[in-house]
Amino acid sequence: MVTQRVDHKWGMVVDLDRCTGCQACVVACQSENNLPINTKDLFLQRRAYEWIRIERYWEGEFPDVKARFIPIMCQHCENAPCEPVCPVFATYHNDEGLNVQVYNRCVGTRYCANNCPYQVRFFNYWEPVWPERLRNHLNPDVTVRSRGIMEKCSFCIQRIRRAEVTVERRERSNLDYATMKKRNFLPACVSACPTNALNFADQADASGPVKEYFDDVNEHPHNEAHDRKTRGYRLLEEMGTKPNVIYLKKVDPFPLRKGVGHGS
Amino acid sequence: MRPSAKMLTLGLVGLTVTVVVGFLIAVLLISWFSNPPFGLGNAPPQPIAFPHTVHAGSTADGGMGIQCEFCHRNVTRGDAATVPAVEQCLFCHKTIGGTEDTAKTEIAKVRQSFEENDPINWERVHRLPDHVRFIHEAHIRFFTDPDQPTRTGINGESIGQPLTVAETCSVCHGDVAKMTEVQPKQGQSLKMGTCLDCHRNNNVATDCTVCHK
């Protein structure tokens, strides 16, 4: 039997209504992808980085104030601004709709990071170091990026690939949505999220959690007529980068009273 | 006409530059195309002189004919082929002590290592770079799968029957069963082109992320 492959197109939906800003995704990503430990020194140099970060901002003014959180990872744009500026094709778009960074091609020009509107590409200014006791904690499926190259969120492609190999070669079954789901192909942040705010699946998988949002957002490109049926939107949508990550607006049952606070 | 002193100096300098540049180009070409470069990197000294010929060699050649995957147990189950635990050597060597003097001393080392709970520090011979993901299991399953209708060899030759595990191993590692010491010179150069040739021949995915991590 020859196994049949499904051409995947991955997508992530982030439900901001469920995000509590707990940073579990950040920690999960850090340990899955062999990120160096962000020390105080690195923060002072502004060279600390996380592939997925929680951006916090305040709404309203004291005392009527609310904290809002947005997890921001590589948006895997379809029209990625980082791709055409790379002189060595270290970043490219693969068949599965992922924006891939090939570390051993990268020469460290940093053009891509300068062209990224989401600021999710990070440059290794230093050789990554870990305390001796963490040496054996490194994930063997992810290479350790050396100094001088760019890195970013990969949607944990190593997990997708491992699931594919297991399904295709060990189980010798077709590579469709149902068989993939029995394997853990979810990115580390998604499997770590305690409130299921992060969802990851194939954009065309009708039984998956993301299809309705991608269909809706793709049908109404810029929501000019406010006719979207879901709460979905993309970050910096007006730039036309077409990210493969969709955010769902927060529905606030207790909105701030208008005209409250010092500013009024 | 005799060349002037100035011309003679210039000629000498030119000759030197040509020789030096030519030498550098030759070195670069040889190190790129030969494997391993200049025959360097011969088999590293191992803590115990383990002869693959005796263990894995065919019975006709005086070996035991043990399959690769009997000792390298993880090779059909996971990424790494793995080196067996000392305990596994003792499966046989608890009773087999060897007949020749050299064999006796080497086997005594294995037994000593087992009794002292001191693992043997084998020197690794074959190593891929850190940024390459190679899963032994997937490759062995592909070539040994009887249900696979077509499979193509690394040089484009068509392989009708499914290979045995040992035949699959020797595609890349060379015929280890005939090596007294495992040599770093493999059956293939194992540059990226080798991997890609075989993936293209067999119509397997060639996306960068399939192999690069």
CSV table of C-alpha atoms in Angstrom, one decimal:
chain,number,residue,atom,x,y,z
A,1,MET,CA,0.0,0.0,0.0
A,2,VAL,CA,1.3,3.4,-0.9
A,3,THR,CA,0.3,6.0,1.7
A,4,GLN,CA,-1.7,8.9,0.5
A,5,ARG,CA,-0.6,12.4,1.7
A,6,VAL,CA,-2.9,15.3,2.4
A,7,ASP,CA,-1.4,18.6,1.5
A,8,HIS,CA,-1.6,20.5,4.8
A,9,LYS,CA,-2.0,24.2,5.3
A,10,TRP,CA,-1.5,24.9,8.9
A,11,GLY,CA,-3.2,27.6,10.8
A,12,MET,CA,-3.5,28.9,14.4
A,13,VAL,CA,-6.4,30.6,16.1
A,14,VAL,CA,-5.7,32.6,19.3
A,15,ASP,CA,-8.9,33.2,21.3
A,16,LEU,CA,-8.1,36.4,23.3
A,17,ASP,CA,-11.3,35.9,25.3
A,18,ARG,CA,-9.6,32.9,26.9
A,19,CYS,CA,-6.1,34.1,27.3
A,20,THR,CA,-5.2,34.9,30.9
A,21,GLY,CA,-1.7,35.9,30.2
A,22,CYS,CA,-0.3,33.1,32.3
A,23,GLN,CA,2.9,32.7,30.1
A,24,ALA,CA,2.7,28.9,30.1
A,25,CYS,CA,3.1,29.0,26.3
A,26,VAL,CA,6.3,31.1,26.7
A,27,VAL,CA,7.9,28.6,29.0
A,28,ALA,CA,6.8,25.6,26.9
A,29,CYS,CA,8.3,27.2,23.8
A,30,GLN,CA,11.5,28.1,25.6
A,31,SER,CA,12.1,24.5,26.7
A,32,GLU,CA,10.8,22.8,23.5
A,33,ASN,CA,12.9,24.9,21.1
A,34,ASN,CA,16.2,25.2,23.0
A,35,LEU,CA,16.0,28.9,23.6
A,36,PRO,CA,18.7,30.3,25.8
A,37,ILE,CA,17.8,31.5,29.2
A,38,ASN,CA,16.9,35.2,29.3
A,39,THR,CA,19.1,36.7,32.1
A,40,LYS,CA,18.9,40.1,33.6
A,41,ASP,CA,22.0,41.0,31.6
A,42,LEU,CA,20.4,40.1,28.3
A,43,PHE,CA,17.3,42.1,29.2
A,44,LEU,CA,19.5,45.1,30.0
A,45,GLN,CA,21.1,44.7,26.6
A,46,ARG,CA,17.7,44.4,25.0
A,47,ARG,CA,18.9,41.1,23.5
A,48,ALA,CA,16.6,38.7,25.4
A,49,TYR,CA,14.0,37.0,23.3
A,50,GLU,CA,11.1,34.6,23.3
A,51,TRP,CA,9.6,33.1,20.2
A,52,ILE,CA,6.2,33.6,21.6
A,53,ARG,CA,5.7,36.6,23.9
A,54,ILE,CA,2.7,37.9,25.8
A,55,GLU,CA,2.2,41.5,25.1
A,56,ARG,CA,0.4,43.3,27.9
A,57,TYR,CA,-1.3,46.6,27.6
A,58,TRP,CA,-3.6,48.5,29.9
A,59,GLU,CA,-7.1,49.7,29.0
A,60,GLY,CA,-8.7,52.6,30.7
A,61,GLU,CA,-7.1,54.7,33.5
A,62,PHE,CA,-6.7,54.1,37.2
A,63,PRO,CA,-8.8,53.0,39.0
A,64,ASP,CA,-11.0,51.7,36.2
A,65,VAL,CA,-8.3,49.8,34.5
A,66,LYS,CA,-8.0,46.4,32.8
A,67,ALA,CA,-5.0,44.4,31.7
A,68,ARG,CA,-5.2,42.9,28.2
A,69,PHE,CA,-2.9,40.2,26.8
A,70,ILE,CA,-2.0,39.2,23.3
A,71,PRO,CA,0.3,36.2,22.7
A,72,ILE,CA,2.4,37.1,19.6
A,73,MET,CA,4.4,34.5,17.7
A,74,CYS,CA,5.6,34.3,14.1
A,75,GLN,CA,2.5,35.0,12.1
A,76,HIS,CA,3.6,32.8,9.2
A,77,CYS,CA,2.4,35.4,6.7
A,78,GLU,CA,1.4,34.2,3.2
A,79,ASN,CA,2.9,37.4,1.8
A,80,ALA,CA,5.7,37.4,4.2
A,81,PRO,CA,7.8,40.6,4.2
A,82,CYS,CA,10.8,38.8,5.6
A,83,GLU,CA,11.1,36.4,2.6
A,84,PRO,CA,12.0,38.6,-0.4
A,85,VAL,CA,14.7,40.5,1.5
A,86,CYS,CA,16.8,37.5,2.4
A,87,PRO,CA,19.8,37.4,0.1
A,88,VAL,CA,20.5,33.7,0.7
A,89,PHE,CA,17.0,32.2,0.7
A,90,ALA,CA,17.4,31.2,4.3
A,91,THR,CA,13.7,32.0,4.8
A,92,TYR,CA,11.1,30.7,2.4
A,93,HIS,CA,7.6,29.5,2.3
A,94,ASN,CA,7.0,25.7,2.2
A,95,ASP,CA,4.2,23.7,0.7
A,96,GLU,CA,2.3,23.7,4.0
A,97,GLY,CA,1.9,27.4,4.3
A,98,LEU,CA,4.7,27.7,6.9
A,99,ASN,CA,7.4,30.3,6.9
A,100,VAL,CA,10.5,28.3,7.3
A,101,GLN,CA,13.9,29.5,8.6
A,102,VAL,CA,16.8,27.4,7.5
A,103,TYR,CA,19.4,28.0,10.1
A,104,ASN,CA,22.4,26.6,8.3
A,105,ARG,CA,21.7,28.9,5.3
A,106,CYS,CA,21.4,32.0,7.3
A,107,VAL,CA,24.3,34.4,7.2
A,108,GLY,CA,23.0,36.9,9.6
A,109,THR,CA,22.2,40.0,7.6
A,110,ARG,CA,19.2,40.8,9.8
A,111,TYR,CA,17.2,42.2,6.8
A,112,CYS,CA,14.3,39.9,7.6
A,113,ALA,CA,14.0,41.1,11.2
A,114,ASN,CA,14.1,44.7,10.1
A,115,ASN,CA,11.3,44.0,7.5
A,116,CYS,CA,9.1,42.1,9.9
A,117,PRO,CA,6.1,44.2,11.1
A,118,TYR,CA,5.4,41.9,14.0
A,119,GLN,CA,8.9,41.9,15.5
A,120,VAL,CA,9.0,38.1,15.9
A,121,ARG,CA,12.4,37.4,14.4
A,122,PHE,CA,15.3,37.3,16.7
A,123,PHE,CA,19.0,37.5,16.2
A,124,ASN,CA,21.5,35.5,18.2
A,125,TYR,CA,23.8,38.2,19.4
A,126,TRP,CA,25.6,35.8,21.7
A,127,GLU,CA,26.4,32.1,21.7
A,128,PRO,CA,23.6,30.5,23.7
A,129,VAL,CA,24.7,29.2,27.1
A,130,TRP,CA,22.9,27.0,29.6
A,131,PRO,CA,23.8,26.1,33.1
A,132,GLU,CA,25.7,22.8,33.3
A,133,ARG,CA,22.7,21.1,34.9
A,134,LEU,CA,20.5,22.0,32.0
A,135,ARG,CA,22.7,20.5,29.3
A,136,ASN,CA,20.8,17.3,29.1
A,137,HIS,CA,17.5,19.1,28.9
A,138,LEU,CA,18.0,20.3,25.4
A,139,ASN,CA,15.6,18.9,22.8
A,140,PRO,CA,17.5,16.7,20.4
A,141,ASP,CA,14.9,17.4,17.6
A,142,VAL,CA,15.8,21.1,17.5
A,143,THR,CA,19.2,22.3,16.7
A,144,VAL,CA,21.0,24.8,18.9
A,145,ARG,CA,21.4,28.0,17.0
A,146,SER,CA,24.8,29.5,17.2
A,147,ARG,CA,25.8,33.1,17.4
A,148,GLY,CA,25.1,35.3,14.3
A,149,ILE,CA,22.0,33.7,12.9
A,150,MET,CA,18.3,34.6,12.9
A,151,GLU,CA,15.7,32.4,14.5
A,152,LYS,CA,11.9,32.5,15.0
A,153,CYS,CA,8.9,30.4,15.8
A,154,SER,CA,8.5,27.4,13.4
A,155,PHE,CA,5.1,26.2,14.6
A,156,CYS,CA,7.1,23.4,16.1
A,157,ILE,CA,7.7,21.8,12.7
A,158,GLN,CA,9.8,19.1,14.4
A,159,ARG,CA,6.6,17.8,16.0
A,160,ILE,CA,4.7,17.8,12.8
A,161,ARG,CA,7.5,16.0,11.0
A,162,ARG,CA,7.8,13.4,13.7
A,163,ALA,CA,4.0,12.8,13.6
A,164,GLU,CA,4.2,12.5,9.8
A,165,VAL,CA,7.0,9.9,9.9
A,166,THR,CA,5.3,7.9,12.5
A,167,VAL,CA,2.0,7.8,10.6
A,168,GLU,CA,3.5,7.2,7.2
A,169,ARG,CA,6.3,4.8,7.9
A,170,ARG,CA,5.5,3.0,11.2
A,171,GLU,CA,1.7,2.8,10.9
A,172,ARG,CA,1.7,2.8,7.1
A,173,SER,CA,-1.6,4.6,7.1
A,174,ASN,CA,-2.7,7.5,5.1
A,175,LEU,CA,-1.6,10.9,6.2
A,176,ASP,CA,-5.1,12.4,6.7
A,177,TYR,CA,-6.5,14.6,9.4
A,178,ALA,CA,-7.9,11.8,11.5
A,179,THR,CA,-4.6,9.8,11.7
A,180,MET,CA,-2.5,12.9,12.3
A,181,LYS,CA,-4.7,13.8,15.2
A,182,LYS,CA,-3.9,10.6,17.0
A,183,ARG,CA,-0.3,11.8,17.1
A,184,ASN,CA,0.8,14.9,18.9
A,185,PHE,CA,1.6,17.3,16.2
A,186,LEU,CA,0.5,20.4,18.1
A,187,PRO,CA,3.1,23.1,18.8
A,188,ALA,CA,4.4,23.2,22.4
A,189,CYS,CA,2.5,26.4,23.2
A,190,VAL,CA,-0.8,25.0,22.1
A,191,SER,CA,-0.4,21.8,24.1
A,192,ALA,CA,0.7,23.8,27.1
A,193,CYS,CA,-2.2,26.4,27.1
A,194,PRO,CA,-4.3,25.7,30.1
A,195,THR,CA,-7.4,27.5,28.8
A,196,ASN,CA,-7.3,26.3,25.2
A,197,ALA,CA,-6.8,29.9,24.0
A,198,LEU,CA,-4.4,28.6,21.3
A,199,ASN,CA,-5.7,26.3,18.7
A,200,PHE,CA,-3.8,24.7,15.9
A,201,ALA,CA,-5.0,22.6,13.0
A,202,ASP,CA,-5.2,22.3,9.3
A,203,GLN,CA,-7.1,25.2,7.8
A,204,ALA,CA,-9.2,22.9,5.6
A,205,ASP,CA,-10.0,20.3,8.3
A,206,ALA,CA,-13.8,20.6,8.8
A,207,SER,CA,-13.5,18.8,12.1
A,208,GLY,CA,-10.7,21.0,13.4
A,209,PRO,CA,-11.0,24.1,15.5
A,210,VAL,CA,-9.8,26.6,13.0
A,211,LYS,CA,-11.6,26.2,9.7
A,212,GLU,CA,-14.6,28.3,10.4
A,213,TYR,CA,-12.5,31.3,11.5
A,214,PHE,CA,-10.2,31.1,8.5
A,215,ASP,CA,-13.1,30.7,6.1
A,216,ASP,CA,-14.8,33.7,7.6
A,217,VAL,CA,-11.7,35.9,7.7
A,218,ASN,CA,-10.7,34.9,4.1
A,219,GLU,CA,-14.2,35.7,2.8
A,220,HIS,CA,-14.3,39.2,4.2
A,221,PRO,CA,-10.8,40.3,3.7
A,222,HIS,CA,-10.6,43.6,5.6
A,223,ASN,CA,-14.0,43.5,7.3
A,224,GLU,CA,-14.8,46.9,5.8
A,225,ALA,CA,-18.5,46.2,6.0
A,226,HIS,CA,-18.3,44.7,9.4
A,227,ASP,CA,-19.9,41.6,8.1
A,228,ARG,CA,-17.7,38.9,9.6
A,229,LYS,CA,-19.7,36.3,11.4
A,230,THR,CA,-17.0,35.4,13.9
A,231,ARG,CA,-14.7,37.5,16.1
A,232,GLY,CA,-11.7,36.7,13.9
A,233,TYR,CA,-9.2,39.3,12.8
A,234,ARG,CA,-5.6,39.3,11.8
A,235,LEU,CA,-2.8,41.5,13.2
A,236,LEU,CA,-2.0,44.6,11.1
A,237,GLU,CA,-4.5,43.3,8.5
A,238,GLU,CA,-4.3,46.5,6.4
A,239,MET,CA,-0.7,45.6,5.5
A,240,GLY,CA,-1.9,42.7,3.4
A,241,THR,CA,0.6,40.2,4.8
A,242,LYS,CA,-2.2,37.6,5.2
A,243,PRO,CA,-0.9,35.8,8.4
A,244,ASN,CA,-1.8,32.2,9.1
A,245,VAL,CA,-2.6,33.2,12.6
A,246,ILE,CA,-6.0,34.6,13.5
A,247,TYR,CA,-6.9,36.3,16.7
A,248,LEU,CA,-10.4,36.3,18.2
A,249,LYS,CA,-11.6,39.6,19.7
A,250,LYS,CA,-12.2,39.7,23.4
A,251,VAL,CA,-15.8,40.0,24.4
A,252,ASP,CA,-16.0,42.0,27.5
A,253,PRO,CA,-19.1,41.4,29.6
A,254,PHE,CA,-18.2,44.3,31.9
A,255,PRO,CA,-16.9,47.1,29.7
A,256,LEU,CA,-15.2,50.1,31.2
A,257,ARG,CA,-17.6,52.9,31.9
A,258,LYS,CA,-17.1,55.7,29.4
A,259,GLY,CA,-15.8,58.9,30.7
A,260,VAL,CA,-14.3,57.5,33.9
A,261,GLY,CA,-10.8,58.3,35.1
A,262,HIS,CA,-8.3,61.2,35.1
A,263,GLY,CA,-8.4,61.7,31.3
A,264,SER,CA,-12.1,62.6,31.1
B,1,MET,CA,68.7,37.6,-25.2
B,2,ARG,CA,69.2,37.2,-21.5
B,3,PRO,CA,66.2,38.5,-19.4
B,4,SER,CA,67.0,41.4,-17.3
B,5,ALA,CA,67.2,41.1,-13.5
B,6,LYS,CA,63.9,42.8,-13.1
B,7,MET,CA,62.1,40.4,-15.5
B,8,LEU,CA,63.8,37.4,-13.8
B,9,THR,CA,62.4,38.6,-10.4
B,10,LEU,CA,59.0,39.1,-11.8
B,11,GLY,CA,59.0,35.7,-13.4
B,12,LEU,CA,60.1,34.1,-10.1
B,13,VAL,CA,57.3,35.9,-8.2
B,14,GLY,CA,54.8,34.8,-10.8
B,15,LEU,CA,55.9,31.2,-10.7
B,16,THR,CA,55.7,31.2,-6.9
B,17,VAL,CA,52.2,32.7,-6.9
B,18,THR,CA,51.0,30.2,-9.5
B,19,VAL,CA,52.4,27.3,-7.6
B,20,VAL,CA,50.9,28.5,-4.3
B,21,VAL,CA,47.5,29.2,-5.8
B,22,GLY,CA,47.5,25.9,-7.7
B,23,PHE,CA,48.4,24.0,-4.5
B,24,LEU,CA,45.5,25.7,-2.6
B,25,ILE,CA,43.0,24.9,-5.4
B,26,ALA,CA,44.2,21.3,-5.5
B,27,VAL,CA,43.9,21.0,-1.7
B,28,LEU,CA,40.3,22.5,-1.8
B,29,LEU,CA,39.3,20.2,-4.7
B,30,ILE,CA,40.7,17.1,-3.0
B,31,SER,CA,39.1,17.9,0.3
B,32,TRP,CA,35.7,18.5,-1.4
B,33,PHE,CA,35.6,15.4,-3.6
B,34,SER,CA,37.5,12.8,-1.5
B,35,ASN,CA,35.8,11.1,1.4
B,36,PRO,CA,37.3,11.3,4.0
B,37,PRO,CA,39.7,14.1,2.9
B,38,PHE,CA,43.2,12.8,2.2
B,39,GLY,CA,42.3,9.5,3.8
B,40,LEU,CA,42.4,11.3,7.1
B,41,GLY,CA,40.0,10.3,9.9
B,42,ASN,CA,40.7,6.6,9.8
B,43,ALA,CA,38.9,4.4,12.3
B,44,PRO,CA,39.4,5.9,15.8
B,45,PRO,CA,40.9,3.6,18.4
B,46,GLN,CA,38.1,1.8,20.2
B,47,PRO,CA,38.4,0.8,23.9
B,48,ILE,CA,37.7,-2.8,22.9
B,49,ALA,CA,38.8,-4.2,19.5
B,50,PHE,CA,35.4,-5.3,18.4
B,51,PRO,CA,35.4,-7.1,15.1
B,52,HIS,CA,32.2,-6.7,13.1
B,53,THR,CA,33.6,-9.5,10.8
B,54,VAL,CA,33.3,-12.1,13.5
B,55,HIS,CA,29.8,-11.0,14.7
B,56,ALA,CA,28.0,-9.8,11.7
B,57,GLY,CA,30.0,-11.5,8.9
B,58,SER,CA,28.3,-14.2,7.0
B,59,THR,CA,28.8,-17.8,8.2
B,60,ALA,CA,30.5,-18.6,5.0
B,61,ASP,CA,33.2,-16.1,5.9
B,62,GLY,CA,33.6,-17.6,9.4
B,63,GLY,CA,31.3,-15.0,11.1
B,64,MET,CA,28.3,-15.5,13.2
B,65,GLY,CA,25.8,-13.9,10.8
B,66,ILE,CA,24.1,-11.9,13.5
B,67,GLN,CA,21.7,-9.3,12.0
B,68,CYS,CA,22.5,-5.6,12.5
B,69,GLU,CA,19.3,-4.9,14.4
B,70,PHE,CA,19.9,-7.6,16.9
B,71,CYS,CA,22.6,-5.5,18.6
B,72,HIS,CA,21.6,-2.0,17.3
B,73,ARG,CA,18.1,-2.6,18.6
B,74,ASN,CA,16.7,0.9,18.3
B,75,VAL,CA,17.5,1.1,14.6
B,76,THR,CA,14.0,-0.1,13.5
B,77,ARG,CA,12.2,1.7,16.3
B,78,GLY,CA,13.6,5.2,16.5
B,79,ASP,CA,15.9,7.9,15.3
B,80,ALA,CA,19.3,6.6,16.5
B,81,ALA,CA,20.7,3.1,15.8
B,82,THR,CA,22.2,3.1,19.3
B,83,VAL,CA,25.1,1.1,20.6
B,84,PRO,CA,24.0,-1.9,22.7
B,85,ALA,CA,24.3,-2.0,26.4
B,86,VAL,CA,27.1,-4.1,27.9
B,87,GLU,CA,24.5,-6.4,29.3
B,88,GLN,CA,23.6,-7.4,25.8
B,89,CYS,CA,27.2,-8.4,25.0
B,90,LEU,CA,26.9,-10.7,28.0
B,91,PHE,CA,24.0,-12.5,26.4
B,92,CYS,CA,26.6,-14.5,24.6
B,93,HIS,CA,29.8,-13.7,26.2
B,94,LYS,CA,28.8,-15.0,29.6
B,95,THR,CA,29.5,-18.4,28.1
B,96,ILE,CA,31.7,-17.6,25.1
B,97,GLY,CA,35.1,-16.7,26.3
B,98,GLY,CA,37.0,-16.9,23.0
B,99,THR,CA,39.6,-19.3,21.8
B,100,GLU,CA,42.5,-17.1,20.7
B,101,ASP,CA,44.5,-15.1,23.1
B,102,THR,CA,43.6,-11.7,21.6
B,103,ALA,CA,39.9,-12.6,21.7
B,104,LYS,CA,40.2,-13.8,25.3
B,105,THR,CA,41.7,-10.5,26.5
B,106,GLU,CA,39.1,-8.4,24.7
B,107,ILE,CA,36.2,-10.5,26.0
B,108,ALA,CA,37.7,-10.2,29.5
B,109,LYS,CA,37.4,-6.5,29.2
B,110,VAL,CA,33.7,-6.8,28.3
B,111,ARG,CA,33.1,-9.0,31.3
B,112,GLN,CA,35.0,-6.7,33.6
B,113,SER,CA,33.0,-3.7,32.4
B,114,PHE,CA,29.8,-5.6,33.2
B,115,GLU,CA,30.9,-6.6,36.6
B,116,GLU,CA,32.1,-3.1,37.5
B,117,ASN,CA,29.0,-1.4,36.2
B,118,ASP,CA,31.3,0.7,34.1
B,119,PRO,CA,29.9,1.3,30.5
B,120,ILE,CA,32.3,1.0,27.6
B,121,ASN,CA,33.1,4.4,26.0
B,122,TRP,CA,32.8,3.5,22.4
B,123,GLU,CA,34.2,6.0,20.0
B,124,ARG,CA,31.5,7.2,17.6
B,125,VAL,CA,32.5,6.7,13.9
B,126,HIS,CA,29.6,8.0,11.8
B,127,ARG,CA,28.2,11.3,12.7
B,128,LEU,CA,25.8,13.7,10.9
B,129,PRO,CA,25.9,17.4,11.6
B,130,ASP,CA,23.7,18.7,14.4
B,131,HIS,CA,21.3,20.5,12.1
B,132,VAL,CA,20.3,17.3,10.2
B,133,ARG,CA,17.5,15.2,11.4
B,134,PHE,CA,17.9,11.6,10.3
B,135,ILE,CA,15.5,8.9,11.4
B,136,HIS,CA,16.9,5.4,10.9
B,137,GLU,CA,13.5,3.8,11.5
B,138,ALA,CA,11.8,5.6,8.6
B,139,HIS,CA,14.5,4.7,6.1
B,140,ILE,CA,14.7,1.0,7.1
B,141,ARG,CA,10.9,0.7,7.1
B,142,PHE,CA,10.7,2.2,3.6
B,143,PHE,CA,13.3,-0.2,2.1
B,144,THR,CA,12.1,-3.3,3.9
B,145,ASP,CA,8.4,-2.7,3.4
B,146,PRO,CA,7.1,-5.6,1.2
B,147,ASP,CA,3.9,-3.5,0.4
B,148,GLN,CA,6.0,-0.7,-1.1
B,149,PRO,CA,5.5,-1.1,-4.9
B,150,THR,CA,8.5,0.8,-6.1
B,151,ARG,CA,11.7,1.7,-4.5
B,152,THR,CA,14.8,3.1,-6.2
B,153,GLY,CA,18.4,2.8,-5.1
B,154,ILE,CA,20.7,5.7,-4.3
B,155,ASN,CA,22.2,5.6,-7.8
B,156,GLY,CA,18.8,5.5,-9.6
B,157,GLU,CA,18.7,1.7,-10.0
B,158,SER,CA,15.3,0.1,-9.5
B,159,ILE,CA,15.0,-2.3,-6.6
B,160,GLY,CA,12.2,-4.8,-7.0
B,161,GLN,CA,12.4,-6.9,-3.9
B,162,PRO,CA,12.3,-5.4,-0.5
B,163,LEU,CA,15.8,-5.2,1.0
B,164,THR,CA,16.8,-6.8,4.3
B,165,VAL,CA,17.7,-4.6,7.1
B,166,ALA,CA,21.5,-5.3,6.7
B,167,GLU,CA,21.3,-4.4,3.0
B,168,THR,CA,19.6,-1.1,3.8
B,169,CYS,CA,22.3,-0.3,6.4
B,170,SER,CA,25.1,-1.0,4.0
B,171,VAL,CA,23.7,1.5,1.4
B,172,CYS,CA,25.0,4.3,3.5
B,173,HIS,CA,27.4,2.7,6.0
B,174,GLY,CA,29.2,0.4,3.6
B,175,ASP,CA,29.5,-3.3,4.2
B,176,VAL,CA,30.2,-3.2,7.9
B,177,ALA,CA,30.1,-6.9,8.2
B,178,LYS,CA,33.4,-7.1,6.2
B,179,MET,CA,35.1,-4.4,8.3
B,180,THR,CA,37.4,-5.5,11.2
B,181,GLU,CA,37.3,-1.9,12.3
B,182,VAL,CA,34.4,0.3,11.3
B,183,GLN,CA,35.9,2.8,8.9
B,184,PRO,CA,34.6,6.4,8.7
B,185,LYS,CA,34.6,6.1,4.9
B,186,GLN,CA,31.0,5.3,4.1
B,187,GLY,CA,29.3,3.7,1.2
B,188,GLN,CA,28.2,7.2,0.2
B,189,SER,CA,29.7,10.7,0.6
B,190,LEU,CA,26.6,11.7,2.6
B,191,LYS,CA,26.7,15.3,1.4
B,192,MET,CA,23.3,16.9,1.0
B,193,GLY,CA,23.2,15.9,-2.6
B,194,THR,CA,23.3,12.2,-1.7
B,195,CYS,CA,20.2,12.5,0.5
B,196,LEU,CA,18.4,14.6,-2.1
B,197,ASP,CA,19.2,12.2,-5.0
B,198,CYS,CA,17.7,9.3,-3.1
B,199,HIS,CA,14.7,11.3,-2.0
B,200,ARG,CA,14.0,12.5,-5.5
B,201,ASN,CA,14.5,9.0,-7.0
B,202,ASN,CA,11.9,7.6,-4.6
B,203,ASN,CA,9.5,10.6,-4.9
B,204,VAL,CA,9.8,11.5,-1.2
B,205,ALA,CA,9.4,15.0,0.1
B,206,THR,CA,12.4,17.3,-0.4
B,207,ASP,CA,11.2,20.2,1.7
B,208,CYS,CA,14.1,21.6,3.7
B,209,THR,CA,12.4,20.9,7.0
B,210,VAL,CA,12.1,17.2,6.2
B,211,CYS,CA,15.8,16.8,7.1
B,212,HIS,CA,16.9,20.1,8.5
B,213,LYS,CA,15.9,21.0,12.0
